[in-house]
mmCIF file of C-alpha atoms and ligand atoms in Angstrom:
data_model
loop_
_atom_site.group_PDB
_atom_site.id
_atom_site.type_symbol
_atom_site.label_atom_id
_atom_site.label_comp_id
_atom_site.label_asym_id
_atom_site.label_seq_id
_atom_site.Cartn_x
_atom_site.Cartn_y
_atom_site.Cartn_z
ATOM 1 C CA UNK A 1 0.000 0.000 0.000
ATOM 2 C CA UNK A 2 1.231 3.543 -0.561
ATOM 3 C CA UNK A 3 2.263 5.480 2.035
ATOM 4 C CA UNK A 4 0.216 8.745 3.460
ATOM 5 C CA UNK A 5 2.677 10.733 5.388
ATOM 6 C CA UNK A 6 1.649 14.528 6.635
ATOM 7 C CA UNK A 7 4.744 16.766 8.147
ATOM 8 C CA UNK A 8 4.060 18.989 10.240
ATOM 9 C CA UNK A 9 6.365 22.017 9.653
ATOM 10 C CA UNK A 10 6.478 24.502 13.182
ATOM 11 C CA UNK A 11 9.133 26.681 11.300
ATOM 12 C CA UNK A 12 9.834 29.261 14.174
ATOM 13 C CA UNK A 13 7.004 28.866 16.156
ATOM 14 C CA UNK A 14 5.782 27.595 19.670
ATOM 15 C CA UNK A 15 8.498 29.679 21.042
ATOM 16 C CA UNK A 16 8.565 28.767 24.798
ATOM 17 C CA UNK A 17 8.285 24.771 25.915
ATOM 18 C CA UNK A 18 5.167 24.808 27.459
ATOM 19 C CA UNK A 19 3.429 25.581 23.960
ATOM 20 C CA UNK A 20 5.504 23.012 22.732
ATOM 21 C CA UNK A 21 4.254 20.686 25.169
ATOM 22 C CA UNK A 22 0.527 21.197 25.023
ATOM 23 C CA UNK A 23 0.739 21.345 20.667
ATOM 24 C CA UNK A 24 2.620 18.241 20.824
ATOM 25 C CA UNK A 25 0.481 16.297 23.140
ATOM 26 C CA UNK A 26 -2.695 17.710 21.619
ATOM 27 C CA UNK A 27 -1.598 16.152 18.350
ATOM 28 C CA UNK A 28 -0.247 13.401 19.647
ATOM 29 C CA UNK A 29 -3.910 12.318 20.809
ATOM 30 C CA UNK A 30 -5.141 13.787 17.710
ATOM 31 C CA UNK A 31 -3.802 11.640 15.341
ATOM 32 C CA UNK A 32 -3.518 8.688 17.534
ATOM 33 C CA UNK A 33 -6.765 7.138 16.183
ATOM 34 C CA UNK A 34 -6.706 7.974 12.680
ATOM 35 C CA UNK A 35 -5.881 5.273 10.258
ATOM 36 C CA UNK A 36 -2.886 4.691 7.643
ATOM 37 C CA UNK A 37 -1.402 8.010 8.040
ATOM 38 C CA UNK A 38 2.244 8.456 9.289
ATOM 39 C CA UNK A 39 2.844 11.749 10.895
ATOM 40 C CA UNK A 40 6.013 13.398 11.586
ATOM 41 C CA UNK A 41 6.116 16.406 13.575
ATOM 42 C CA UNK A 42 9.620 19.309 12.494
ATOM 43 C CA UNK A 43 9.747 21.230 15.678
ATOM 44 C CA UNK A 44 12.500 23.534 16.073
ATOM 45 C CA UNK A 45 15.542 21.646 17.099
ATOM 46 C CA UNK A 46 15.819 22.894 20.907
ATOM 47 C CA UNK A 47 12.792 21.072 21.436
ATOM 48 C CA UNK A 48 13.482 17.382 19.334
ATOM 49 C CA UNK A 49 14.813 15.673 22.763
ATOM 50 C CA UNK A 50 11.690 17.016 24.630
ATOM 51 C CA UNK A 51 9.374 16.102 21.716
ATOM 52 C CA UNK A 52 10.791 12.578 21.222
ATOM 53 C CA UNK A 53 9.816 11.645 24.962
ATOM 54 C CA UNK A 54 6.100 12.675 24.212
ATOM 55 C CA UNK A 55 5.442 10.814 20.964
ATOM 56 C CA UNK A 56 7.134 7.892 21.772
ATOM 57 C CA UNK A 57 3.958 7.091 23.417
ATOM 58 C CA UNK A 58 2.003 6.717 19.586
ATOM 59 C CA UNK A 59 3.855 4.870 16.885
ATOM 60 C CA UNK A 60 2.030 6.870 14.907
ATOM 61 C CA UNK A 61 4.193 9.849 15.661
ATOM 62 C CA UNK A 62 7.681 10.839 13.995
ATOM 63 C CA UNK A 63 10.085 12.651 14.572
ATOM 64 C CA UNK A 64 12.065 15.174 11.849
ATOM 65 C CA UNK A 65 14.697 18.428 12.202
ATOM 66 C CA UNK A 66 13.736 21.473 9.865
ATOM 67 C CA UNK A 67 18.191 21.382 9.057
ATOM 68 C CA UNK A 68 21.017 19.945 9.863
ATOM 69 C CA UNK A 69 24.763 20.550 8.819
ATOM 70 C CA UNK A 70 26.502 17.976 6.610
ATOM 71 C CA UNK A 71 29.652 17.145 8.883
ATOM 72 C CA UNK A 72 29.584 14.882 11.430
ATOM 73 C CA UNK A 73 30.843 17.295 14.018
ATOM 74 C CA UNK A 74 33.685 19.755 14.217
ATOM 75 C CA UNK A 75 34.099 23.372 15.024
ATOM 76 C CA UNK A 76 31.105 24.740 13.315
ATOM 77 C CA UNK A 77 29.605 27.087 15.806
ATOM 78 C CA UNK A 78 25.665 26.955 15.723
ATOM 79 C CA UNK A 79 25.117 24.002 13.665
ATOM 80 C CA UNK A 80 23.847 20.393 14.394
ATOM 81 C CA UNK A 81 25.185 17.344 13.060
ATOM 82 C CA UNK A 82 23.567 13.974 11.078
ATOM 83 C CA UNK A 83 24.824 11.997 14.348
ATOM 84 C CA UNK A 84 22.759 14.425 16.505
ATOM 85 C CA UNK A 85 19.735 14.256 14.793
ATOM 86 C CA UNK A 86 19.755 10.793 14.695
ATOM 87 C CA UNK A 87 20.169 10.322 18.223
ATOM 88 C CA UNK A 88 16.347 11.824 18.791
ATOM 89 C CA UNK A 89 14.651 11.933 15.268
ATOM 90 C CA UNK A 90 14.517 9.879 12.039
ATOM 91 C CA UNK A 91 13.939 12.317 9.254
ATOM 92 C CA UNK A 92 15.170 15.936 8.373
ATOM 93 C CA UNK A 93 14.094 18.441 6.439
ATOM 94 C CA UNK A 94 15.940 19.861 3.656
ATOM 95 C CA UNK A 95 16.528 22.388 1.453
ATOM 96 C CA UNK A 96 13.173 24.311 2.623
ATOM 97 C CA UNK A 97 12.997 27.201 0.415
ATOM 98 C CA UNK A 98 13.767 30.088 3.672
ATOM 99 C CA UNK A 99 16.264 28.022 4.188
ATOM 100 C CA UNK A 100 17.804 29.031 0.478
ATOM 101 C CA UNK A 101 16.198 32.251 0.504
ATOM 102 C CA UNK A 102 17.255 33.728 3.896
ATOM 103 C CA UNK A 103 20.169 31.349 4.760
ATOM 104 C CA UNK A 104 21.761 31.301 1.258
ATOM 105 C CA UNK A 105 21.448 27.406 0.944
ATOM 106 C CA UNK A 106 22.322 26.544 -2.619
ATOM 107 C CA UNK A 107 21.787 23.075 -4.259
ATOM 108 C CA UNK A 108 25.241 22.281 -3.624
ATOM 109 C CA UNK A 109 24.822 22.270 -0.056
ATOM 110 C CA UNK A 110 21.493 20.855 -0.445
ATOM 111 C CA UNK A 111 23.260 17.986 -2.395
ATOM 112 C CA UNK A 112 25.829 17.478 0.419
ATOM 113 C CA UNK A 113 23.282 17.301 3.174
ATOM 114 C CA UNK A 114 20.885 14.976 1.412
ATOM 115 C CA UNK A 115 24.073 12.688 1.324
ATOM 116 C CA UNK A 116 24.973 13.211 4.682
ATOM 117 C CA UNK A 117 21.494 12.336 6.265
ATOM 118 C CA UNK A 118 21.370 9.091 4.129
ATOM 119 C CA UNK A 119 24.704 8.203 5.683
ATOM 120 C CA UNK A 120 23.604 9.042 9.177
ATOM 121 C CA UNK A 121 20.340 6.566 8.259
ATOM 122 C CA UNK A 122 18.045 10.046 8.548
ATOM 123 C CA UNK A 123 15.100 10.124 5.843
ATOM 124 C CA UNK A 124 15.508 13.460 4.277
ATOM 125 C CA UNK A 125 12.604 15.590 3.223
ATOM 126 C CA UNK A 126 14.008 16.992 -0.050
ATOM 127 C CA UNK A 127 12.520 20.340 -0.842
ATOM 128 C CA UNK A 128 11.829 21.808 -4.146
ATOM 129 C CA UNK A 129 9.812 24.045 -5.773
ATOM 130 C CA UNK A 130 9.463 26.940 -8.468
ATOM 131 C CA UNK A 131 10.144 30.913 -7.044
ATOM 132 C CA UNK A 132 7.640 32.770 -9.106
ATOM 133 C CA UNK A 133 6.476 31.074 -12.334
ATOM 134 C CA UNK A 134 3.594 28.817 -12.299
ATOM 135 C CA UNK A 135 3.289 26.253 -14.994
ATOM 136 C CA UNK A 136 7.276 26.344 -15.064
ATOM 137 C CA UNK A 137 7.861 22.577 -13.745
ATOM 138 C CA UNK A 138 11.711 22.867 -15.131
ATOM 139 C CA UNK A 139 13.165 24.711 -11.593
ATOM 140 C CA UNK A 140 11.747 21.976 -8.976
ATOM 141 C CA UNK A 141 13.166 18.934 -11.465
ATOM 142 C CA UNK A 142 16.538 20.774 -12.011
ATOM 143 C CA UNK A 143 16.716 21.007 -8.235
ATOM 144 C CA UNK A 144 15.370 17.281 -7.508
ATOM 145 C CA UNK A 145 17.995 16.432 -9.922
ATOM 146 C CA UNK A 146 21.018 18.039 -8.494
ATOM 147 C CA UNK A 147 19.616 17.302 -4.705
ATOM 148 C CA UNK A 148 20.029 13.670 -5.951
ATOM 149 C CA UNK A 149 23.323 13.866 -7.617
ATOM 150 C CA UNK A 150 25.423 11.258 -6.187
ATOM 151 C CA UNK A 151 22.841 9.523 -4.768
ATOM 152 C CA UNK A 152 22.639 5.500 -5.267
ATOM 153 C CA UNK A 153 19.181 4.426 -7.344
ATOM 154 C CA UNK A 154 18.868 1.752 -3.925
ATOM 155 C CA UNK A 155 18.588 4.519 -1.516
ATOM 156 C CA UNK A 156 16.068 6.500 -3.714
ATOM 157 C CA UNK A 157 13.206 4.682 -1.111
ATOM 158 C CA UNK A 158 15.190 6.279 1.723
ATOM 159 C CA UNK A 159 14.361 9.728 0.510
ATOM 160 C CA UNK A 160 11.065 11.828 1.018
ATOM 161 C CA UNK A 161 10.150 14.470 -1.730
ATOM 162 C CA UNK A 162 8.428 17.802 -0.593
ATOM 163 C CA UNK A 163 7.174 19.755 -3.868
ATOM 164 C CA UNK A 164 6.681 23.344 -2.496
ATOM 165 C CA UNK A 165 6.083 26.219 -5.140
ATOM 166 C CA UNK A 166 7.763 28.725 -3.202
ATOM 167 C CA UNK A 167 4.906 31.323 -4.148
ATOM 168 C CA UNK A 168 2.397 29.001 -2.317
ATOM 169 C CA UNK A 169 3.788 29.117 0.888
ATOM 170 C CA UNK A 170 2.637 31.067 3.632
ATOM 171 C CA UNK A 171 0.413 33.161 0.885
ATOM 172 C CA UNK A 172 -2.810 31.491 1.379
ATOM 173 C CA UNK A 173 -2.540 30.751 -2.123
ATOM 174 C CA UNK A 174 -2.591 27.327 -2.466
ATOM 175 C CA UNK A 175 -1.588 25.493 -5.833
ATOM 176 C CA UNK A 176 -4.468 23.846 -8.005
ATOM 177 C CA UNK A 177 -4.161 20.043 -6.879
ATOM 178 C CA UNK A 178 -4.147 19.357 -10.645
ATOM 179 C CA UNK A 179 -1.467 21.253 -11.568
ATOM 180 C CA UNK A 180 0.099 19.741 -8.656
ATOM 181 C CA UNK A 181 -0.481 16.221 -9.867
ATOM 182 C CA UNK A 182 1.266 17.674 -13.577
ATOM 183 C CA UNK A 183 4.322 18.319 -11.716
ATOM 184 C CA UNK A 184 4.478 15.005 -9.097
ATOM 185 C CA UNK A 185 4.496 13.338 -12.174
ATOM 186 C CA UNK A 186 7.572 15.446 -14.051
ATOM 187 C CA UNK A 187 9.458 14.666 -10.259
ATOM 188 C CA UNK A 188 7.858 11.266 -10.097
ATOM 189 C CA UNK A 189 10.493 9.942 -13.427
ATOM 190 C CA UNK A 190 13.844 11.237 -11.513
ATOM 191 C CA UNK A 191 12.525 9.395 -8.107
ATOM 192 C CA UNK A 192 11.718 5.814 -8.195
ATOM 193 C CA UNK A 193 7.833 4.426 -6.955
ATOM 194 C CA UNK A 194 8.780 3.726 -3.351
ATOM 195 C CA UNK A 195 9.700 7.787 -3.080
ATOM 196 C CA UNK A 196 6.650 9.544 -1.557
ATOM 197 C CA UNK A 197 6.273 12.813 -2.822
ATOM 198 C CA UNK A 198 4.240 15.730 -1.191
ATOM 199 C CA UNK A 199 2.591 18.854 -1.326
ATOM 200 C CA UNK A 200 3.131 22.160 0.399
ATOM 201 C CA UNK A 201 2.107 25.689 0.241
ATOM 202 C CA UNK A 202 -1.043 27.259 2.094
ATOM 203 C CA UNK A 203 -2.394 23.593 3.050
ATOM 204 C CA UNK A 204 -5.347 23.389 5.335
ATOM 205 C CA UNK A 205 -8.228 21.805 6.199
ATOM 206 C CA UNK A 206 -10.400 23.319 3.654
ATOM 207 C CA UNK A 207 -8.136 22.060 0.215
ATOM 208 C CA UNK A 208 -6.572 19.045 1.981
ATOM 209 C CA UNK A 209 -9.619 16.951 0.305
ATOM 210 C CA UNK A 210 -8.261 18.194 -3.275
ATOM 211 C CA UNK A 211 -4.895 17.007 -3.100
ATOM 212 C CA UNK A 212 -5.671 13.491 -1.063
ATOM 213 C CA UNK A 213 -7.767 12.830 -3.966
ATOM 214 C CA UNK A 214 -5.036 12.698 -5.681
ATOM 215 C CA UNK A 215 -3.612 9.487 -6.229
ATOM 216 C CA UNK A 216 -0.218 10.933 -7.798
ATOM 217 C CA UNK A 217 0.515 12.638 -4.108
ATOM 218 C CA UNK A 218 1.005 10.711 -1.370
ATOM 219 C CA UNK A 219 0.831 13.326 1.408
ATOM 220 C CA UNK A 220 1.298 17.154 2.492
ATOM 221 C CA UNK A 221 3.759 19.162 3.952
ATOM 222 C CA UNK A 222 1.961 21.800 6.418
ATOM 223 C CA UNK A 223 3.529 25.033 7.802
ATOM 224 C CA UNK A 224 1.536 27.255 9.172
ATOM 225 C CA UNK A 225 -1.656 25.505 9.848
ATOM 226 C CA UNK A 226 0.695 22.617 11.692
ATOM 227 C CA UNK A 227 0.890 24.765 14.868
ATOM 228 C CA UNK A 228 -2.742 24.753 15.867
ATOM 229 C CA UNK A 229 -3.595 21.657 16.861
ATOM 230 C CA UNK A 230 -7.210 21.286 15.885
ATOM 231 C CA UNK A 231 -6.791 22.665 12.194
ATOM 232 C CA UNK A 232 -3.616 19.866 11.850
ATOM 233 C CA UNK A 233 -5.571 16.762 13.384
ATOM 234 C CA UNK A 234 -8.536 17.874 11.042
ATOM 235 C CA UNK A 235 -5.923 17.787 8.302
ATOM 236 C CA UNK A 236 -4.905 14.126 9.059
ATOM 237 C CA UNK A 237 -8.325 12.994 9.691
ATOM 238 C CA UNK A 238 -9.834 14.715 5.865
ATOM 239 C CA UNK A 239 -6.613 13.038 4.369
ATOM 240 C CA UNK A 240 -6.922 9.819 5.929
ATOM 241 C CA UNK A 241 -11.031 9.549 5.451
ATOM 242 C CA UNK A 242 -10.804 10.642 1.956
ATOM 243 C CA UNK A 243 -8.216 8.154 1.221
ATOM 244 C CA UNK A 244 -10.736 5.936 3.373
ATOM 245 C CA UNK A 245 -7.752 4.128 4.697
ATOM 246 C CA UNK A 246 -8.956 1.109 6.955
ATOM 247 C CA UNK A 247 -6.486 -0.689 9.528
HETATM 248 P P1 PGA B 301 2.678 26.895 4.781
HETATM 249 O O1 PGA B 301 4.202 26.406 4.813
HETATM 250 O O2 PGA B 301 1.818 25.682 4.964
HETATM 251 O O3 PGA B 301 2.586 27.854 5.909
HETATM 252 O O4 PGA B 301 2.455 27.521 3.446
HETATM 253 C C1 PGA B 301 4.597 25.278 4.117
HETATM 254 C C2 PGA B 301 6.037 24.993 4.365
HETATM 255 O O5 PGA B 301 6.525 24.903 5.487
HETATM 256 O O6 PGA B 301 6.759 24.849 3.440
#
């Protein structure tokens, strides 16, 4: 069966712990009961050791970073390392487009950390997407592409695909699940079938339905609407009844 996998994306948010706390138990519950979806929740990293204890309670519940530096460790002031990732969480983000805009990530790096994670056994969430353009699917597959250089056609099941037009996120202005589907499908022939590939941009749980029906997508990547509770179970719960997933 495919897999349905919804990441929740806090960015900068739930600034103190004890929002942490109550967001990540709330969903915890939340999601707890909903069938054939696989969750995993990027909190910002000074709270993955805290998070981890909660939601290993509900194997339902993962665990990703929103970055992480390519080296192993070394004097790199600021930065976290593969090994320390994988000591609390399983998957990573990378390559989210504020990281390239307002950290100057380019694909090179993205490229090194995609291998690095893979080494460290961390599932990266590769992120692409067009700037401006729509109906200009050449930038995300010229970026999938060069994410992926170097990478062995075996591991390509080890890697998570986030398609995120960059003018969809945060802007309320969602991308047409069909023109969605176009592109999953350009990204789809550089990835192989076990690679789930996502949405993101302006998700919530009033288009959700339109991209679960979807059969090219196999899940979303949320932002904003990931750090309120209620809106993110209802998320899971549209995705995983219009899927009508039974377990
Ligand atoms: P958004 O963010 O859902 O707030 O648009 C998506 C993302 O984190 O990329």
């Amino acid at each position: 069966m495919k897999r349905s996998i919804i990441v929740g994306n806090w960015k900068m948010y739930a600034t103190s712990i004890a929002d942490a706390h109550v967001l990540t138990t709330a969903v915890r519950n939340g999601v707890a009961k909903i069938p054939g979806i696989e969750v995993i929740l990027c909190p910002p990293s000074i709270w993955l050791t805290e998070i981890s204890s909660i939601i290993k309670k509900n194997p339902k519940s993962f665990l990703g970073a929103q970055n992480m530096f390519n080296e192993p460790e070394g004097a790199y002031t600021g930065e976290i390392s593969p090994l320390m990732v994988k000591e609390v969480a399983d998957y990573c983000i990378i390559g989210h487009s504020e990281r390239r805009e307002y950290f100057g990530e380019t694909d090179f790096d993205v490229n090194e950390k995609v291998l690095a994670a893979l080494k460290a056994r961390i599932t990266p969430i590769v992120c692409v997407g067009e700037r401006k353009v729509k109906n200009k699917p050449d930038e995300p597959v010229r970026e999938l592409k060069e994410a992926l250089d170097n990478v062995p056609k075996s591991r390509l099941k080890d890697i998570i695909v986030a398609y995120e037009p960059v003018w969809a996120i945060g802007t309320g202005e969602n991308a047409e699940p069909e023109y969605v589907a176009r592109v999953v499908s350009k990204l789809r022939e550089i990835v192989s079938d076990s690679t789930p590939i996502l949405y993101g941009g302006s998700v919530n749980s009033k288009n959700i339905k339109g991209y679960a029906e979807r059969p090219e997508i196999d899940g979303v990547l949320v932002g904003g609407a990931s750090v309120r509770s209620g809106e993110f179970i209802q998320i899971c719960k549209i995705w995983s009844d219009t899927k009508a997933i039974k377990k």
